[in-house]
Amino acid sequence: MRWRVRLFDGPTLESSDGQEVSRFRSHQVGALLSYLALRLGKTCPREELECALWPDETTSSVLANRLRVTLASLRRHLEPAGVPFGSVLDVSVPGRVRLRSEEVWCDVGEFVSALDRGHREDARLLRQGDVLPGFYEDWAILERERIEALAEDLQFAPRERRPETLEIKSDLNLPHPRSATYPIPLYLTKFFGRSAELVSLEDLVAKHRLTTVTGPGGMGKTRLVSEWSRQRPDPILFVGLAEAIDAVDVLQCVIKALRLSLSAQDDLTVQLLSILKGLPLRVMILDNAEQVVEPVAQLVLRLLEDVPHLRVVVTSRQRLNVNGEAILPLQPLPAPSPETAYDELPILPAVALFLDRARSARPDFVLLARHTDAVLKICGHLQGVPLALELAAARVIAQTPSQIETSLSQNLTNLKSRQRGLSPRHQSLRASIQGSFDLLDPPLRVFFAKLSVFASGWSVEAAQAVTGEPESEWFLEELVQRSLLFVAEDELRNSVRYGWLESIRQFAGEQVDATSREELQQAHSIYFLKIASQVTEDNVRTFQSLDADLDNLLRALESGRVSESPHLWTGLRGALAFAHVRGHHRQFLPWAEFALELAVRVSDVRAAMHLRYSAYFIFSYAGLTERIQEIGEVMAAESERHGDKQGEILALLILAWAATQNNELPASLSIAENAVTAANTTGDLFLMAQSHRICGFICSLQAEQWGLPPQDIKGYLEQGEKHLRTCLVQLPPQSSHRPFTEMTLSYVLTMTDRVPEAYDLVKSVQAVAMREGMQSIAIFAFHQESKIAGILQQFDFGAIAFGAYLGMKERTGYNAFSVDPPSEANARFLLSKLGRKRFDELVEQGRRASIPGLVLKRIEF
C-alpha cells in the first residue's frame, strides 16, 4: 500500500515511508483527494467531480480546465518523480478518474468496513475527530452526517457540544433584537442562491468567536447575515454602523441597539461590558464596519475578552485583521454560460434574481425566448453582483432586455435606482464603489486608478512595471484586503494573479486624467509588446508568458498601433506566432492583415519579411489562399530586390503551400524542392528544417491523393520520410515546429503500413500538444488518430476522435484545405461503416469529450 488517506480530522495524506501532507496547494486539491478516497476504487465521471468541486460554476470549458489543473496538482503528490504515471491516480478510462484501491487506504472506508464486520473497537480507534472539518460542500456535509449517524446508532461516546442555554446573570429584560432600535434589516424581496455561504457562515460562527464576512460593495453581505440570523433560534443583536465615523459612534450604536440608558458619568465601555456579561445574548452582528475598522477591532477585542459566551459577526469590505478572525469572502453569484438552455435560465441564481426584480418593477415582464441572449449578456456584464443585477432589472420599466444590455456594454457604473429606502451607497453602482475608494489613502487611490489600464488580470511584476510604483506588492495586498481586488493562484506557474470586477475597473478608469491615461497605455503597451517580442518558435515554452495575458496583449497591440510604438513590429510578430500555436487564428486575423500593412511601412527589410511570414501562418489556417499567394509573391519580389536569401526561401515555401491548398501538388512539390536546394546552400538550420518539413508534407499528399502507380507512391513516401527525418534532426528540442513535423511523419508511416509506429507518434504529439497548449497541432493529431482507428476497424473510436477534431477545428477557425480536404474522405469512410445515426451520435460525443481524457485513451492493437 503506497498511500494512506485520513479524512477524520483531515484530509491528511501519509506515505508508506511516514511522510505526511496536510496542506495542499489549494482547497480543491484536498477536496478532490477526499472525494476520490470516499469512492476508493470506483471510477468517477469528470462531470461529477466538476460539479462536486465547483457547484456554482456552469461554464464547461472553465470546469474542464479547473479539474485538469487540480488533477495535475494532486498527481504531483500521489505520483512524484519515479512513480509511474497512472499507477495511483487512474485516468485510463476516458472521461473518468479513480484512486486505485490497491495503492490507497482510507480511514473512513475502513471505519465503515469495521462496523460491517462487527469490529466496534477497531471503528472507535479509527474515528479520530470529524470527517473533513472545514469542508462545507454538500457531499462533504452529507458524508459527515452519515458517519455521525453510524456513530450515534452504535452508541459511541457523546461528542462535546455547545451549551444550549446560558444562565442569565442579570435581571435586565433584554428586548429581542428584531424589535430594537437597530433591528435586523427588513427585506420584502426574495433571497436567491447563497445556500453554501449560509452553511459556511453557520459553521464558522460555531467554530470561531469572530467571523468577518467580506466582499465588495453590493455583494450582499448584509442580506446574507440577515437571512442567516433569521434561521437561528437564539437572540442576535444587529448593530448597523453605516453612519458611524469614530469610536464614540460605534459604542453609541451598540448601546442604542440594546435600548440602554447608561450613565454619562462613568466609562460607557465598562458599563456596556458589565451588562453584556449578564445577558443571554449569543451573537452580535456589526454591519458595515469598513469605515470604522480600527475602533470596531478594538471594541471586538474587549467584547471577546470580557464576554466569554458572546460571538461576533462583522460585515465589512475590509477584514479587521484581528488574531483568530475567521473570514468568509463573499463571491458574486455564478453567471450563466452562453450555452445555458432557455428552460434552465430561471433556476440559476443570477438570472432568477434579475427576473424577480424585473417583475417587481414591471409585473407583466416575462422572459421570452427572444430575450435569452440579452439576459445572458446582462448577467455576464454584471458578473453576478447582486446589487448590479437589481439595478439593471429595474430598467425594464422603460427598456427592453436588449436595450439594457446595449447600455451596460458601454458603461456599468451609471447603473442607479430611484427606489426609496435604499442607503445612499446602494442607490447606484458608482456610489457603492465610491464608498470603498474614499477610504483609500491618496497614494493608494492613485495606484488603484492606474491599474485600470490592464484589460484583464495581471501579475505583481506587471503592476510594478506599468504603474512605476515600487510598493506595488504591498499596495496590491492592501486592495485585496479591502475587497477591491481579488487574487487567484496560478498553479501551473506557482504564482498569483490579480483581477477585479469590471464595474470596479471602469470606476478606476474614471479616476485617471487624459494625460496620465496616455502615459499608462504607453507603459502597458511597451511591457506586453516586449514580452511578445521574446516569443520564439525555437522554444514553445516561451509562449507560456502570454497565456494568461491574451486580453492585455490585444490591448497592448492596439495602443502600440495608435502610438506607433518602436516595439510594435517585434511584438506583433511574436503575438502572431503565439496565436498560431495556441489556435487563436480567428481572433488574430485582423492583426495578420495589419502585419501586412505594417510591413510596407517598416524600413528594415528583415523586419518586413518576418511580419509577412508570421501573417502567412494565420492566413494559412484560415484557408485564405489568395492572401497566402499574395504574401509569397510580394516576399519573393522584395527579397530578390534586396538580395535577401532567407526571404527568397521563405517566399518559396509560402508559394508551395498556396499551390498545395489549390490542389496543385506537382507544382507545389517542385517549388518546395527548390526551397530545399536553396536552403541547403545557406547552412541555416531553420530554413533547412522548414523546407524539408514542407517537402515531406507535400510528398505525403502526393502519395495519398493522386492516383499514382505503386512505384511512384513508394518513391514519394521514401522521399517524404527522408525530408521529415532530416527536419527532425535540424530542429531544436523545444521547437514549436517539431510536433508538426512528427505529425506529418505519422502520415507517411501510416501509408507505408507502419501503423503502430505511426500511432505512437500521434499519441506523443497529442500529449505534447496538451501539455504545451498547442491547439493548432492537436487538430491534426485527432484527425490522424481517427484515420488510424478506421484502419484498425475501431470505427466507434474513430468517430469520437473525428468529433474531437471537428470541435477543435471550429474553436480555432481552422479551414486550411478548400478543395476536397482529407477530413471529408475519412468522414465518408466512417459514415459508411457506422450509419448516419450512430456516426452523428459518436461525433457529437467527441465534440463534448474531455480532450485530456481522449489523449490518455489508446487504441488496442
mmCIF file with all atom_site columns, N, CA and C in Angstrom, residues 721-773:
data_model
loop_
_atom_site.group_PDB
_atom_site.id
_atom_site.type_symbol
_atom_site.label_atom_id
_atom_site.label_alt_id
_atom_site.label_comp_id
_atom_site.label_asym_id
_atom_site.label_entity_id
_atom_site.label_seq_id
_atom_site.pdbx_PDB_ins_code
_atom_site.Cartn_x
_atom_site.Cartn_y
_atom_site.Cartn_z
_atom_site.occupancy
_atom_site.B_iso_or_equiv
_atom_site.pdbx_formal_charge
_atom_site.auth_seq_id
_atom_site.auth_comp_id
_atom_site.auth_asym_id
_atom_site.auth_atom_id
_atom_site.pdbx_PDB_model_num
ATOM 1   N N  . GLU A 1 721 ? 9.708  10.797 -46.188 1.00 0.00 ? 721 GLU A N  1
ATOM 2   C CA . GLU A 1 721 ? 10.247 10.376 -44.904 1.00 0.00 ? 721 GLU A CA 1
ATOM 3   C C  . GLU A 1 721 ? 11.673 10.898 -44.719 1.00 0.00 ? 721 GLU A C  1
ATOM 4   N N  . LYS A 1 722 ? 12.449 10.866 -45.796 1.00 0.00 ? 722 LYS A N  1
ATOM 5   C CA . LYS A 1 722 ? 13.815 11.370 -45.701 1.00 0.00 ? 722 LYS A CA 1
ATOM 6   C C  . LYS A 1 722 ? 13.827 12.847 -45.337 1.00 0.00 ? 722 LYS A C  1
ATOM 7   N N  . HIS A 1 723 ? 12.966 13.622 -46.009 1.00 0.00 ? 723 HIS A N  1
ATOM 8   C CA . HIS A 1 723 ? 12.884 15.050 -45.698 1.00 0.00 ? 723 HIS A CA 1
ATOM 9   C C  . HIS A 1 723 ? 12.494 15.273 -44.240 1.00 0.00 ? 723 HIS A C  1
ATOM 10  N N  . LEU A 1 724 ? 11.493 14.533 -43.774 1.00 0.00 ? 724 LEU A N  1
ATOM 11  C CA . LEU A 1 724 ? 10.958 14.763 -42.429 1.00 0.00 ? 724 LEU A CA 1
ATOM 12  C C  . LEU A 1 724 ? 11.957 14.371 -41.357 1.00 0.00 ? 724 LEU A C  1
ATOM 13  N N  . ARG A 1 725 ? 12.632 13.266 -41.552 1.00 0.00 ? 725 ARG A N  1
ATOM 14  C CA . ARG A 1 725 ? 13.620 12.854 -40.543 1.00 0.00 ? 725 ARG A CA 1
ATOM 15  C C  . ARG A 1 725 ? 14.811 13.809 -40.541 1.00 0.00 ? 725 ARG A C  1
ATOM 16  N N  . THR A 1 726 ? 15.153 14.331 -41.673 1.00 0.00 ? 726 THR A N  1
ATOM 17  C CA . THR A 1 726 ? 16.205 15.353 -41.729 1.00 0.00 ? 726 THR A CA 1
ATOM 18  C C  . THR A 1 726 ? 15.773 16.599 -40.956 1.00 0.00 ? 726 THR A C  1
ATOM 19  N N  . CYS A 1 727 ? 14.517 16.982 -41.136 1.00 0.00 ? 727 CYS A N  1
ATOM 20  C CA . CYS A 1 727 ? 13.978 18.148 -40.423 1.00 0.00 ? 727 CYS A CA 1
ATOM 21  C C  . CYS A 1 727 ? 14.055 17.956 -38.920 1.00 0.00 ? 727 CYS A C  1
ATOM 22  N N  . LEU A 1 728 ? 13.699 16.754 -38.448 1.00 0.00 ? 728 LEU A N  1
ATOM 23  C CA . LEU A 1 728 ? 13.701 16.495 -37.005 1.00 0.00 ? 728 LEU A CA 1
ATOM 24  C C  . LEU A 1 728 ? 15.105 16.577 -36.425 1.00 0.00 ? 728 LEU A C  1
ATOM 25  N N  . VAL A 1 729 ? 16.079 16.197 -37.190 1.00 0.00 ? 729 VAL A N  1
ATOM 26  C CA . VAL A 1 729 ? 17.462 16.309 -36.728 1.00 0.00 ? 729 VAL A CA 1
ATOM 27  C C  . VAL A 1 729 ? 17.870 17.764 -36.585 1.00 0.00 ? 729 VAL A C  1
ATOM 28  N N  . GLN A 1 730 ? 17.356 18.608 -37.465 1.00 0.00 ? 730 GLN A N  1
ATOM 29  C CA . GLN A 1 730 ? 17.773 20.012 -37.507 1.00 0.00 ? 730 GLN A CA 1
ATOM 30  C C  . GLN A 1 730 ? 17.012 20.906 -36.531 1.00 0.00 ? 730 GLN A C  1
ATOM 31  N N  . LEU A 1 731 ? 15.830 20.479 -36.109 1.00 0.00 ? 731 LEU A N  1
ATOM 32  C CA . LEU A 1 731 ? 15.012 21.330 -35.227 1.00 0.00 ? 731 LEU A CA 1
ATOM 33  C C  . LEU A 1 731 ? 15.491 21.265 -33.784 1.00 0.00 ? 731 LEU A C  1
ATOM 34  N N  . PRO A 1 732 ? 15.453 22.375 -33.053 1.00 0.00 ? 732 PRO A N  1
ATOM 35  C CA . PRO A 1 732 ? 15.759 22.350 -31.610 1.00 0.00 ? 732 PRO A CA 1
ATOM 36  C C  . PRO A 1 732 ? 14.741 21.484 -30.866 1.00 0.00 ? 732 PRO A C  1
ATOM 37  N N  . PRO A 1 733 ? 15.118 20.917 -29.709 1.00 0.00 ? 733 PRO A N  1
ATOM 38  C CA . PRO A 1 733 ? 14.212 20.007 -28.976 1.00 0.00 ? 733 PRO A CA 1
ATOM 39  C C  . PRO A 1 733 ? 12.873 20.630 -28.609 1.00 0.00 ? 733 PRO A C  1
ATOM 40  N N  . GLN A 1 734 ? 12.853 21.936 -28.272 1.00 0.00 ? 734 GLN A N  1
ATOM 41  C CA . GLN A 1 734 ? 11.619 22.586 -27.835 1.00 0.00 ? 734 GLN A CA 1
ATOM 42  C C  . GLN A 1 734 ? 10.938 23.369 -28.955 1.00 0.00 ? 734 GLN A C  1
ATOM 43  N N  . SER A 1 735 ? 11.341 23.137 -30.193 1.00 0.00 ? 735 SER A N  1
ATOM 44  C CA . SER A 1 735 ? 10.774 23.897 -31.305 1.00 0.00 ? 735 SER A CA 1
ATOM 45  C C  . SER A 1 735 ? 9.276  23.642 -31.445 1.00 0.00 ? 735 SER A C  1
ATOM 46  N N  . SER A 1 736 ? 8.518  24.708 -31.703 1.00 0.00 ? 736 SER A N  1
ATOM 47  C CA . SER A 1 736 ? 7.080  24.553 -31.921 1.00 0.00 ? 736 SER A CA 1
ATOM 48  C C  . SER A 1 736 ? 6.795  23.832 -33.236 1.00 0.00 ? 736 SER A C  1
ATOM 49  N N  . HIS A 1 737 ? 7.790  23.752 -34.128 1.00 0.00 ? 737 HIS A N  1
ATOM 50  C CA . HIS A 1 737 ? 7.602  23.068 -35.400 1.00 0.00 ? 737 HIS A CA 1
ATOM 51  C C  . HIS A 1 737 ? 7.813  21.559 -35.288 1.00 0.00 ? 737 HIS A C  1
ATOM 52  N N  . ARG A 1 738 ? 8.392  21.115 -34.206 1.00 0.00 ? 738 ARG A N  1
ATOM 53  C CA . ARG A 1 738 ? 8.713  19.690 -34.083 1.00 0.00 ? 738 ARG A CA 1
ATOM 54  C C  . ARG A 1 738 ? 7.452  18.805 -34.087 1.00 0.00 ? 738 ARG A C  1
ATOM 55  N N  . PRO A 1 739 ? 6.434  19.116 -33.282 1.00 0.00 ? 739 PRO A N  1
ATOM 56  C CA . PRO A 1 739 ? 5.223  18.272 -33.322 1.00 0.00 ? 739 PRO A CA 1
ATOM 57  C C  . PRO A 1 739 ? 4.557  18.272 -34.698 1.00 0.00 ? 739 PRO A C  1
ATOM 58  N N  . PHE A 1 740 ? 4.599  19.392 -35.420 1.00 0.00 ? 740 PHE A N  1
ATOM 59  C CA . PHE A 1 740 ? 4.031  19.425 -36.767 1.00 0.00 ? 740 PHE A CA 1
ATOM 60  C C  . PHE A 1 740 ? 4.761  18.429 -37.666 1.00 0.00 ? 740 PHE A C  1
ATOM 61  N N  . THR A 1 741 ? 6.085  18.407 -37.548 1.00 0.00 ? 741 THR A N  1
ATOM 62  C CA . THR A 1 741 ? 6.883  17.508 -38.373 1.00 0.00 ? 741 THR A CA 1
ATOM 63  C C  . THR A 1 741 ? 6.608  16.053 -38.013 1.00 0.00 ? 741 THR A C  1
ATOM 64  N N  . GLU A 1 742 ? 6.531  15.761 -36.723 1.00 0.00 ? 742 GLU A N  1
ATOM 65  C CA . GLU A 1 742 ? 6.235  14.396 -36.286 1.00 0.00 ? 742 GLU A CA 1
ATOM 66  C C  . GLU A 1 742 ? 4.862  13.944 -36.749 1.00 0.00 ? 742 GLU A C  1
ATOM 67  N N  . MET A 1 743 ? 3.923  14.896 -36.783 1.00 0.00 ? 743 MET A N  1
ATOM 68  C CA . MET A 1 743 ? 2.585  14.558 -37.248 1.00 0.00 ? 743 MET A CA 1
ATOM 69  C C  . MET A 1 743 ? 2.603  14.172 -38.726 1.00 0.00 ? 743 MET A C  1
ATOM 70  N N  . THR A 1 744 ? 3.352  14.927 -39.522 1.00 0.00 ? 744 THR A N  1
ATOM 71  C CA . THR A 1 744 ? 3.465  14.602 -40.943 1.00 0.00 ? 744 THR A CA 1
ATOM 72  C C  . THR A 1 744 ? 4.160  13.264 -41.143 1.00 0.00 ? 744 THR A C  1
ATOM 73  N N  . LEU A 1 745 ? 5.173  12.989 -40.335 1.00 0.00 ? 745 LEU A N  1
ATOM 74  C CA . LEU A 1 745 ? 5.861  11.702 -40.418 1.00 0.00 ? 745 LEU A CA 1
ATOM 75  C C  . LEU A 1 745 ? 4.884  10.557 -40.110 1.00 0.00 ? 745 LEU A C  1
ATOM 76  N N  . SER A 1 746 ? 3.957  10.811 -39.206 1.00 0.00 ? 746 SER A N  1
ATOM 77  C CA . SER A 1 746 ? 2.947  9.786  -38.909 1.00 0.00 ? 746 SER A CA 1
ATOM 78  C C  . SER A 1 746 ? 2.113  9.450  -40.143 1.00 0.00 ? 746 SER A C  1
ATOM 79  N N  . TYR A 1 747 ? 1.800  10.478 -40.964 1.00 0.00 ? 747 TYR A N  1
ATOM 80  C CA . TYR A 1 747 ? 1.063  10.218 -42.200 1.00 0.00 ? 747 TYR A CA 1
ATOM 81  C C  . TYR A 1 747 ? 1.843  9.249  -43.091 1.00 0.00 ? 747 TYR A C  1
ATOM 82  N N  . VAL A 1 748 ? 3.146  9.531  -43.241 1.00 0.00 ? 748 VAL A N  1
ATOM 83  C CA . VAL A 1 748 ? 3.987  8.704  -44.110 1.00 0.00 ? 748 VAL A CA 1
ATOM 84  C C  . VAL A 1 748 ? 4.076  7.276  -43.568 1.00 0.00 ? 748 VAL A C  1
ATOM 85  N N  . LEU A 1 749 ? 4.275  7.146  -42.274 1.00 0.00 ? 749 LEU A N  1
ATOM 86  C CA . LEU A 1 749 ? 4.385  5.817  -41.674 1.00 0.00 ? 749 LEU A CA 1
ATOM 87  C C  . LEU A 1 749 ? 3.084  5.029  -41.833 1.00 0.00 ? 749 LEU A C  1
ATOM 88  N N  . THR A 1 750 ? 1.965  5.712  -41.725 1.00 0.00 ? 750 THR A N  1
ATOM 89  C CA . THR A 1 750 ? 0.675  5.043  -41.896 1.00 0.00 ? 750 THR A CA 1
ATOM 90  C C  . THR A 1 750 ? 0.546  4.491  -43.315 1.00 0.00 ? 750 THR A C  1
ATOM 91  N N  . MET A 1 751 ? 0.947  5.289  -44.291 1.00 0.00 ? 751 MET A N  1
ATOM 92  C CA . MET A 1 751 ? 0.803  4.861  -45.694 1.00 0.00 ? 751 MET A CA 1
ATOM 93  C C  . MET A 1 751 ? 1.815  3.794  -46.087 1.00 0.00 ? 751 MET A C  1
ATOM 94  N N  . THR A 1 752 ? 2.840  3.598  -45.271 1.00 0.00 ? 752 THR A N  1
ATOM 95  C CA . THR A 1 752 ? 3.803  2.528  -45.536 1.00 0.00 ? 752 THR A CA 1
ATOM 96  C C  . THR A 1 752 ? 3.581  1.348  -44.591 1.00 0.00 ? 752 THR A C  1
ATOM 97  N N  . ASP A 1 753 ? 2.356  1.248  -44.047 1.00 0.00 ? 753 ASP A N  1
ATOM 98  C CA . ASP A 1 753 ? 1.919  0.105  -43.229 1.00 0.00 ? 753 ASP A CA 1
ATOM 99  C C  . ASP A 1 753 ? 2.712  -0.045 -41.935 1.00 0.00 ? 753 ASP A C  1
ATOM 100 N N  . ARG A 1 754 ? 3.262  1.030  -41.430 1.00 0.00 ? 754 ARG A N  1
ATOM 101 C CA . ARG A 1 754 ? 3.913  1.007  -40.111 1.00 0.00 ? 754 ARG A CA 1
ATOM 102 C C  . ARG A 1 754 ? 2.986  1.700  -39.105 1.00 0.00 ? 754 ARG A C  1
ATOM 103 N N  . VAL A 1 755 ? 1.787  1.127  -38.976 1.00 0.00 ? 755 VAL A N  1
ATOM 104 C CA . VAL A 1 755 ? 0.728  1.776  -38.204 1.00 0.00 ? 755 VAL A CA 1
ATOM 105 C C  . VAL A 1 755 ? 1.064  1.888  -36.715 1.00 0.00 ? 755 VAL A C  1
ATOM 106 N N  . PRO A 1 756 ? 1.593  0.851  -36.060 1.00 0.00 ? 756 PRO A N  1
ATOM 107 C CA . PRO A 1 756 ? 1.921  1.018  -34.630 1.00 0.00 ? 756 PRO A CA 1
ATOM 108 C C  . PRO A 1 756 ? 2.902  2.167  -34.383 1.00 0.00 ? 756 PRO A C  1
ATOM 109 N N  . GLU A 1 757 ? 3.944  2.263  -35.238 1.00 0.00 ? 757 GLU A N  1
ATOM 110 C CA . GLU A 1 757 ? 4.905  3.352  -35.076 1.00 0.00 ? 757 GLU A CA 1
ATOM 111 C C  . GLU A 1 757 ? 4.249  4.701  -35.336 1.00 0.00 ? 757 GLU A C  1
ATOM 112 N N  . ALA A 1 758 ? 3.375  4.740  -36.354 1.00 0.00 ? 758 ALA A N  1
ATOM 113 C CA . ALA A 1 758 ? 2.653  5.980  -36.662 1.00 0.00 ? 758 ALA A CA 1
ATOM 114 C C  . ALA A 1 758 ? 1.754  6.383  -35.503 1.00 0.00 ? 758 ALA A C  1
ATOM 115 N N  . TYR A 1 759 ? 1.100  5.388  -34.896 1.00 0.00 ? 759 TYR A N  1
ATOM 116 C CA . TYR A 1 759 ? 0.163  5.703  -33.805 1.00 0.00 ? 759 TYR A CA 1
ATOM 117 C C  . TYR A 1 759 ? 0.906  6.178  -32.563 1.00 0.00 ? 759 TYR A C  1
ATOM 118 N N  . ASP A 1 760 ? 2.073  5.604  -32.289 1.00 0.00 ? 760 ASP A N  1
ATOM 119 C CA . ASP A 1 760 ? 2.869  6.084  -31.161 1.00 0.00 ? 760 ASP A CA 1
ATOM 120 C C  . ASP A 1 760 ? 3.225  7.560  -31.347 1.00 0.00 ? 760 ASP A C  1
ATOM 121 N N  . LEU A 1 761 ? 3.546  7.942  -32.575 1.00 0.00 ? 761 LEU A N  1
ATOM 122 C CA . LEU A 1 761 ? 3.839  9.351  -32.846 1.00 0.00 ? 761 LEU A CA 1
ATOM 123 C C  . LEU A 1 761 ? 2.617  10.222 -32.606 1.00 0.00 ? 761 LEU A C  1
ATOM 124 N N  . VAL A 1 762 ? 1.441  9.746  -33.026 1.00 0.00 ? 762 VAL A N  1
ATOM 125 C CA . VAL A 1 762 ? 0.200  10.507 -32.835 1.00 0.00 ? 762 VAL A CA 1
ATOM 126 C C  . VAL A 1 762 ? -0.041 10.768 -31.360 1.00 0.00 ? 762 VAL A C  1
ATOM 127 N N  . LYS A 1 763 ? 0.069  9.732  -30.534 1.00 0.00 ? 763 LYS A N  1
ATOM 128 C CA . LYS A 1 763 ? -0.194 9.897  -29.104 1.00 0.00 ? 763 LYS A CA 1
ATOM 129 C C  . LYS A 1 763 ? 0.864  10.783 -28.453 1.00 0.00 ? 763 LYS A C  1
ATOM 130 N N  . SER A 1 764 ? 2.107  10.668 -28.929 1.00 0.00 ? 764 SER A N  1
ATOM 131 C CA . SER A 1 764 ? 3.159  11.534 -28.396 1.00 0.00 ? 764 SER A CA 1
ATOM 132 C C  . SER A 1 764 ? 2.877  12.989 -28.736 1.00 0.00 ? 764 SER A C  1
ATOM 133 N N  . VAL A 1 765 ? 2.459  13.246 -29.975 1.00 0.00 ? 765 VAL A N  1
ATOM 134 C CA . VAL A 1 765 ? 2.151  14.617 -30.387 1.00 0.00 ? 765 VAL A CA 1
ATOM 135 C C  . VAL A 1 765 ? 0.955  15.147 -29.607 1.00 0.00 ? 765 VAL A C  1
ATOM 136 N N  . GLN A 1 766 ? -0.068 14.309 -29.397 1.00 0.00 ? 766 GLN A N  1
ATOM 137 C CA . GLN A 1 766 ? -1.235 14.744 -28.611 1.00 0.00 ? 766 GLN A CA 1
ATOM 138 C C  . GLN A 1 766 ? -0.810 15.158 -27.207 1.00 0.00 ? 766 GLN A C  1
ATOM 139 N N  . ALA A 1 767 ? 0.043  14.355 -26.590 1.00 0.00 ? 767 ALA A N  1
ATOM 140 C CA . ALA A 1 767 ? 0.477  14.664 -25.222 1.00 0.00 ? 767 ALA A CA 1
ATOM 141 C C  . ALA A 1 767 ? 1.242  15.985 -25.182 1.00 0.00 ? 767 ALA A C  1
ATOM 142 N N  . VAL A 1 768 ? 2.132  16.194 -26.156 1.00 0.00 ? 768 VAL A N  1
ATOM 143 C CA . VAL A 1 768 ? 2.881  17.457 -26.213 1.00 0.00 ? 768 VAL A CA 1
ATOM 144 C C  . VAL A 1 768 ? 1.920  18.623 -26.453 1.00 0.00 ? 768 VAL A C  1
ATOM 145 N N  . ALA A 1 769 ? 0.970  18.422 -27.349 1.00 0.00 ? 769 ALA A N  1
ATOM 146 C CA . ALA A 1 769 ? 0.013  19.488 -27.679 1.00 0.00 ? 769 ALA A CA 1
ATOM 147 C C  . ALA A 1 769 ? -0.803 19.887 -26.466 1.00 0.00 ? 769 ALA A C  1
ATOM 148 N N  . MET A 1 770 ? -1.224 18.916 -25.647 1.00 0.00 ? 770 MET A N  1
ATOM 149 C CA . MET A 1 770 ? -1.998 19.231 -24.455 1.00 0.00 ? 770 MET A CA 1
ATOM 150 C C  . MET A 1 770 ? -1.116 19.873 -23.390 1.00 0.00 ? 770 MET A C  1
ATOM 151 N N  . ARG A 1 771 ? 0.102  19.354 -23.239 1.00 0.00 ? 771 ARG A N  1
ATOM 152 C CA . ARG A 1 771 ? 0.996  19.891 -22.200 1.00 0.00 ? 771 ARG A CA 1
ATOM 153 C C  . ARG A 1 771 ? 1.438  21.310 -22.524 1.00 0.00 ? 771 ARG A C  1
ATOM 154 N N  . GLU A 1 772 ? 1.685  21.569 -23.800 1.00 0.00 ? 772 GLU A N  1
ATOM 155 C CA . GLU A 1 772 ? 2.210  22.876 -24.199 1.00 0.00 ? 772 GLU A CA 1
ATOM 156 C C  . GLU A 1 772 ? 1.144  23.805 -24.762 1.00 0.00 ? 772 GLU A C  1
ATOM 157 N N  . GLY A 1 773 ? -0.110 23.372 -24.770 1.00 0.00 ? 773 GLY A N  1
ATOM 158 C CA . GLY A 1 773 ? -1.182 24.242 -25.247 1.00 0.00 ? 773 GLY A CA 1
ATOM 159 C C  . GLY A 1 773 ? -1.152 24.494 -26.741 1.00 0.00 ? 773 GLY A C  1
#
